[in-house]
Coordinates of C-alpha atoms and ligand atoms in Angstrom, one line a residue:
M6 CA 84.9 64.0 96.1
L7 CA 89.4 63.2 94.8
A8 CA 89.8 66.0 97.2
N9 CA 87.9 64.6 100.4
K10 CA 91.0 62.0 101.4
K11 CA 93.5 64.6 101.3
R12 CA 90.6 66.5 104.3
N13 CA 93.0 65.7 107.0
N14 CA 93.2 66.5 110.8
E15 CA 95.2 69.7 109.8
E16 CA 92.4 71.3 107.2
F17 CA 89.6 71.1 110.4
E18 CA 92.4 71.8 112.9
L19 CA 92.2 75.3 111.3
I20 CA 88.6 75.5 111.2
R21 CA 88.8 75.6 114.3
W22 CA 90.9 77.9 114.8
I23 CA 89.6 79.9 112.4
K24 CA 86.0 80.1 114.1
Q25 CA 87.4 80.6 117.5
K26 CA 89.0 84.1 116.4
A27 CA 86.3 84.8 113.7
G28 CA 83.9 85.0 116.8
S29 CA 80.3 85.2 116.1
G30 CA 78.5 88.4 114.7
G31 CA 74.5 89.2 116.9
H32 CA 73.5 89.3 113.2
L33 CA 74.0 85.6 113.0
S34 CA 72.0 83.0 114.5
L35 CA 74.1 79.7 113.6
G36 CA 77.8 80.8 112.4
I37 CA 80.9 78.5 111.2
G38 CA 80.7 75.1 111.6
D39 CA 77.6 73.6 109.8
D40 CA 76.9 73.0 106.8
C41 CA 75.1 76.9 106.5
S42 CA 75.0 79.4 108.5
I43 CA 72.1 81.3 109.4
Q44 CA 71.3 85.3 108.8
P45 CA 66.7 85.6 109.9
Q46 CA 65.8 88.3 107.8
Q47 CA 63.3 91.6 108.1
A48 CA 60.8 92.4 105.8
D49 CA 62.2 96.0 105.6
Q50 CA 65.8 95.5 104.4
D51 CA 67.4 94.2 101.5
L52 CA 70.3 91.9 100.9
L53 CA 73.4 92.1 99.0
T54 CA 75.9 89.8 98.5
S55 CA 79.2 89.7 96.0
T56 CA 81.5 87.4 96.0
D57 CA 85.7 88.5 95.1
L58 CA 88.0 85.7 93.6
L59 CA 92.1 86.7 94.1
I60 CA 95.3 84.4 92.8
E61 CA 98.6 84.6 93.5
G62 CA 100.9 85.9 90.3
I63 CA 97.9 87.7 89.0
H64 CA 95.5 90.0 91.9
F65 CA 98.5 89.6 94.4
K66 CA 102.3 88.8 94.1
R67 CA 103.2 86.9 97.8
E68 CA 106.8 89.0 97.6
W69 CA 104.9 92.1 98.0
T70 CA 102.9 92.2 101.1
S71 CA 102.4 90.5 104.1
M72 CA 99.9 87.8 104.8
F73 CA 98.3 89.5 106.9
D74 CA 97.6 93.4 104.8
L75 CA 96.6 90.5 102.1
G76 CA 94.3 88.7 104.5
R77 CA 92.9 92.9 105.3
K78 CA 92.7 93.6 101.0
C79 CA 91.2 90.1 100.4
V80 CA 88.2 91.6 103.0
A81 CA 88.7 95.5 101.4
V82 CA 88.1 95.1 98.3
N83 CA 85.1 93.4 98.3
I84 CA 83.6 95.2 101.6
S85 CA 83.8 98.3 99.1
D86 CA 81.6 96.9 96.4
I87 CA 79.0 96.8 99.6
A88 CA 80.0 100.9 99.5
A89 CA 79.3 101.2 96.3
M90 CA 75.5 100.2 96.6
G91 CA 75.6 101.9 100.0
G92 CA 75.1 98.6 102.0
T93 CA 76.1 97.7 105.8
P94 CA 78.5 94.1 105.6
Q95 CA 77.4 92.1 107.9
S96 CA 78.8 88.1 106.3
L97 CA 82.0 87.2 105.0
F98 CA 82.6 83.8 102.9
L99 CA 86.4 82.8 102.9
G100 CA 87.3 80.4 100.6
I101 CA 91.3 79.4 100.5
G102 CA 92.7 76.7 97.9
R103 CA 96.0 76.8 99.1
P104 CA 99.4 75.5 98.1
K105 CA 102.1 73.4 100.0
N106 CA 104.5 76.1 100.0
I107 CA 102.5 78.0 102.3
N108 CA 103.2 77.3 106.3
D109 CA 100.4 77.9 109.5
D110 CA 102.2 80.8 110.4
E111 CA 100.9 82.6 106.9
I112 CA 97.9 81.0 107.0
E113 CA 97.0 82.1 110.8
A114 CA 98.7 86.3 109.5
F115 CA 96.2 85.6 106.5
V116 CA 93.1 85.1 108.4
S117 CA 94.4 87.2 111.1
G118 CA 94.7 90.1 109.0
F119 CA 91.4 89.9 107.6
L120 CA 88.9 89.2 111.0
E121 CA 90.8 92.8 111.5
E122 CA 89.9 94.4 108.3
A123 CA 86.0 92.3 108.4
K124 CA 85.9 93.8 112.4
L125 CA 86.3 97.6 111.1
Y126 CA 83.4 97.6 109.5
G127 CA 81.7 95.2 112.2
A128 CA 81.2 91.7 108.9
V129 CA 81.3 88.7 110.8
L130 CA 83.5 85.9 109.3
A131 CA 80.3 83.1 108.7
G132 CA 82.1 80.2 107.0
G133 CA 83.8 79.7 103.9
D134 CA 86.3 76.3 102.7
S135 CA 89.5 75.6 102.5
C136 CA 91.4 73.3 100.7
A137 CA 95.0 72.3 98.8
S138 CA 95.9 74.2 95.7
L139 CA 97.9 72.3 93.5
G140 CA 98.8 75.2 91.6
P141 CA 99.2 79.3 93.1
L142 CA 97.2 81.3 95.9
M143 CA 94.0 81.2 95.9
I144 CA 91.9 83.4 98.3
S145 CA 87.1 83.6 96.8
V146 CA 85.5 85.9 99.6
T147 CA 82.0 86.8 99.4
V148 CA 80.6 89.4 101.2
Q149 CA 76.5 90.3 102.2
G150 CA 75.5 92.5 103.8
I151 CA 72.2 94.5 103.7
V152 CA 70.7 97.8 103.1
A153 CA 66.8 99.7 103.3
T154 CA 64.6 98.0 100.9
D155 CA 65.1 100.1 98.1
E156 CA 67.7 102.2 98.9
A157 CA 70.6 100.5 97.1
I158 CA 72.5 103.0 94.9
C159 CA 72.8 101.5 91.0
R160 CA 74.9 101.9 88.2
Q161 CA 71.8 102.7 86.2
G162 CA 69.6 106.1 87.5
A163 CA 72.6 109.1 86.1
S164 CA 70.8 111.3 83.8
Y165 CA 70.9 115.1 82.1
G166 CA 72.8 117.4 84.3
D167 CA 73.9 115.3 87.1
A168 CA 77.1 116.2 88.7
V169 CA 79.6 113.6 89.1
Y170 CA 81.9 112.8 92.2
V171 CA 84.3 111.3 93.4
S172 CA 85.8 110.5 97.1
G173 CA 89.4 110.4 98.0
Y174 CA 92.2 110.8 95.7
L175 CA 93.2 108.5 92.9
G176 CA 96.0 107.3 90.7
D177 CA 97.8 106.4 94.6
S178 CA 97.0 102.3 94.0
A179 CA 98.2 102.0 90.4
L180 CA 101.6 104.5 90.5
A181 CA 102.2 102.6 93.9
L182 CA 101.7 99.1 91.4
D183 CA 103.9 100.9 88.9
L184 CA 106.9 102.4 90.9
L185 CA 106.8 98.2 92.5
Q186 CA 107.1 97.5 88.5
N187 CA 109.8 99.3 87.9
G188 CA 112.0 98.1 91.1
Q189 CA 110.9 100.9 93.2
Q190 CA 110.0 101.1 96.8
P191 CA 106.9 103.4 96.9
D192 CA 106.6 106.0 99.6
S193 CA 104.4 104.7 103.0
Y194 CA 102.0 106.1 102.6
L195 CA 101.7 104.6 98.8
A196 CA 102.2 101.7 99.6
E197 CA 99.2 101.5 102.2
R198 CA 97.1 103.0 99.7
F199 CA 97.8 99.4 97.8
H200 CA 98.3 97.2 100.2
T201 CA 95.7 98.4 102.6
P202 CA 92.9 100.4 100.9
S203 CA 89.8 101.5 102.5
P204 CA 86.7 100.8 101.4
R205 CA 84.1 104.0 102.0
V206 CA 81.2 102.2 103.6
A207 CA 80.2 105.1 106.2
L208 CA 80.3 107.5 102.7
G209 CA 78.0 104.9 100.5
Q210 CA 76.0 104.4 103.8
E211 CA 75.6 108.1 104.0
L212 CA 74.5 108.4 100.4
S213 CA 72.0 106.0 100.4
K214 CA 69.9 106.6 104.4
R215 CA 70.1 110.5 102.5
Q216 CA 69.4 109.2 99.4
L217 CA 72.1 111.6 97.5
A218 CA 73.2 109.4 94.8
T219 CA 71.3 108.5 91.6
A220 CA 74.3 106.0 90.6
M221 CA 77.2 104.8 92.4
L222 CA 80.3 102.4 91.3
D223 CA 83.1 101.3 93.3
I224 CA 86.7 102.5 91.5
S225 CA 87.9 99.2 91.5
D226 CA 89.2 99.1 87.6
G227 CA 90.1 103.2 87.0
L228 CA 87.6 105.8 86.9
L229 CA 87.6 106.3 83.1
A230 CA 86.1 102.6 82.6
D231 CA 84.1 102.4 85.6
L232 CA 82.8 106.0 85.0
G233 CA 82.2 103.9 81.4
H234 CA 80.2 101.7 83.7
I235 CA 77.4 104.0 85.5
L236 CA 77.8 106.0 81.8
A237 CA 76.4 103.2 80.0
A238 CA 74.3 101.5 82.5
S239 CA 72.7 105.0 82.4
E240 CA 72.5 105.6 78.5
V241 CA 74.4 109.3 79.1
G242 CA 77.5 111.0 78.5
A243 CA 80.2 112.8 81.0
D244 CA 82.5 115.4 80.7
L245 CA 85.2 115.8 83.5
A246 CA 87.4 118.4 84.0
L247 CA 91.8 117.3 84.4
E248 CA 92.7 119.6 87.0
K249 CA 89.4 118.6 88.5
I250 CA 90.6 114.6 89.2
P251 CA 91.9 114.4 93.3
L252 CA 95.4 113.9 93.8
S253 CA 97.6 113.4 97.0
K254 CA 100.3 115.1 98.1
S255 CA 102.5 111.9 96.8
F256 CA 101.0 111.7 93.9
Q257 CA 101.2 114.6 92.8
D258 CA 105.1 115.1 93.4
A259 CA 106.3 111.9 91.1
L260 CA 103.5 114.0 88.9
G261 CA 105.9 116.9 88.8
K262 CA 108.4 115.0 87.3
D263 CA 106.4 113.2 85.1
S264 CA 103.4 114.3 83.7
Q265 CA 101.7 110.9 82.2
L266 CA 101.1 110.0 85.1
I267 CA 98.1 111.5 85.1
D268 CA 96.9 108.5 83.9
L269 CA 97.3 106.9 86.4
A270 CA 95.2 108.5 88.3
L271 CA 92.1 108.3 84.7
S272 CA 92.8 104.8 84.4
G273 CA 94.6 103.1 86.8
G274 CA 92.8 100.2 89.3
E275 CA 92.4 99.5 93.0
D276 CA 91.6 103.2 94.5
Y277 CA 88.3 101.5 95.9
E278 CA 87.1 105.2 96.3
L279 CA 83.9 106.1 95.5
I280 CA 81.7 107.1 92.1
F281 CA 79.0 108.5 92.1
T282 CA 76.7 111.3 90.3
S283 CA 74.2 113.6 92.1
P284 CA 71.4 116.6 90.9
L285 CA 73.2 118.3 93.6
K286 CA 75.8 120.3 93.0
D287 CA 77.2 121.4 95.6
L288 CA 77.9 118.1 98.2
A289 CA 81.6 118.9 97.7
E290 CA 80.9 121.5 100.1
Q291 CA 78.9 119.4 102.6
I292 CA 81.2 116.1 102.5
D293 CA 84.7 116.9 103.4
S294 CA 86.3 113.1 101.4
V295 CA 84.3 114.3 97.7
T296 CA 85.1 116.2 94.5
R297 CA 83.5 116.9 92.7
I298 CA 84.8 116.3 88.2
G299 CA 82.6 116.9 85.8
V300 CA 78.9 116.5 84.5
I301 CA 76.6 113.9 82.9
N302 CA 75.6 115.5 79.1
Q303 CA 73.1 113.6 76.8
E304 CA 75.8 112.9 74.5
L305 CA 77.4 109.8 74.9
G306 CA 80.7 109.2 75.6
L307 CA 83.3 110.4 78.3
R308 CA 85.0 113.7 77.1
I309 CA 88.1 114.8 79.5
H310 CA 88.7 119.0 79.2
Q311 CA 91.3 119.8 79.9
S312 CA 92.3 124.0 81.2
N313 CA 93.6 125.6 78.5
G314 CA 89.9 124.1 76.3
E315 CA 91.6 120.7 74.3
L316 CA 90.3 117.3 74.5
Y317 CA 92.9 115.1 77.0
Q318 CA 93.3 111.8 75.0
C319 CA 93.5 109.2 78.1
Q320 CA 97.0 107.0 76.6
R321 CA 96.1 103.2 78.6
D322 CA 93.3 101.8 78.3
G323 CA 91.6 100.2 81.6
F324 CA 93.4 98.5 84.5
D325 CA 94.9 94.9 83.5
H326 CA 96.4 94.1 86.5
F327 CA 99.4 92.2 86.1
A328 CA 99.2 92.0 82.4
Ligands
ADP21 P1 81.5 70.8 104.2 O1 82.4 69.1 104.6 O2 79.9 71.1 104.9 O3 81.6 71.8 103.8 P2 83.9 71.4 105.9 O4 85.0 71.1 106.8 O5 84.4 72.5 104.9 O6 82.3 71.6 105.8 O7 84.1 72.9 106.6 C1 82.8 73.3 108.3 C2 82.7 74.5 108.5 O8 83.7 75.7 109.3 C3 81.3 75.4 107.8 O9 80.5 76.3 108.7 C4 82.5 76.3 106.7 O10 81.9 77.4 106.0 C5 83.5 76.8 108.2 N1 85.1 76.6 107.1 C6 85.6 76.1 106.9 N2 86.6 77.1 105.7 C7 86.6 77.8 106.2 C8 87.0 78.9 105.8 N3 88.2 78.9 105.4 N4 86.6 80.3 106.5 C9 85.7 80.0 107.2 N5 84.8 79.0 107.2 C10 85.2 78.0 106.6
MG22 MG1 83.5 72.7 102.3

């Protein structure tokens, strides 16, 4: 391969540094340094695997974020997919396509943020690849996790009469992005929600262990788009109550000045909250961080009801990053 000629000491230095800093997880019998890592398997577990590609200019802008936070976010959004199945993250794989205008300190800050975030969830960097990019910074992250056999929560499984729940608050990340795109600074809470979102791993695990959810997804493309995936996979419809959509204090303040912003909570992306359905109607009383926002119905489609009885029409399509 052409790239092979370009492999130099710098790359091996970086890998040595990463290997030393990443440590090794108890679930691995062999970590970074060989052709593959080795993870012994147990009979009563399913292995979950998910991958994300993050490209500068499309998924992130370097001028808006620190490399440390970018490293954290790359892990968080990836681990969020494991959370969305109710699993426990274990191994991460990191591919870096590195443009010339990124120096060693920046790459080290990125990897440090990556490892710090991984540690929060007990996940270990188990391998990757590093090469030069002639274009933008490109990051590929793969995560593997485990879940007890047959306890993964899929998109398919919602049925008539199930309640629809979401975790946390919606729209914060999209509001922060909206402000940044208009040259304004989001407050520290909104900035944190955008730059360093928290995957809801513990909630996902609880729902899967207690077998409470019939279908689940993490909200990366916006509530309507992602709930739409559950509805399509489960072949059902849903009715939501607009006033039940959980909104943070910062979001409510902004909404007070511009009522159109509600569309960011409905269709803005990158919340990384969980949306799930359950036959149980009282989960919001049992679990602090969740809100019941609607119900699954036989009539296909997704309807949003306002308190005055009229249907609400969201003016925005699903989230499309910097489009
Ligand atoms: P190979 O030629 O087999 O692809 P590499 O020299 O690319 O091997 O990588 C050597 C070891 O370092 C492998 O275990 C690989 O998984 C790991 N590695 C390379 N780049 C990264 C990275 N960015 N993050 C984590 N591990 C990495
Ligand atoms: Mg390689």
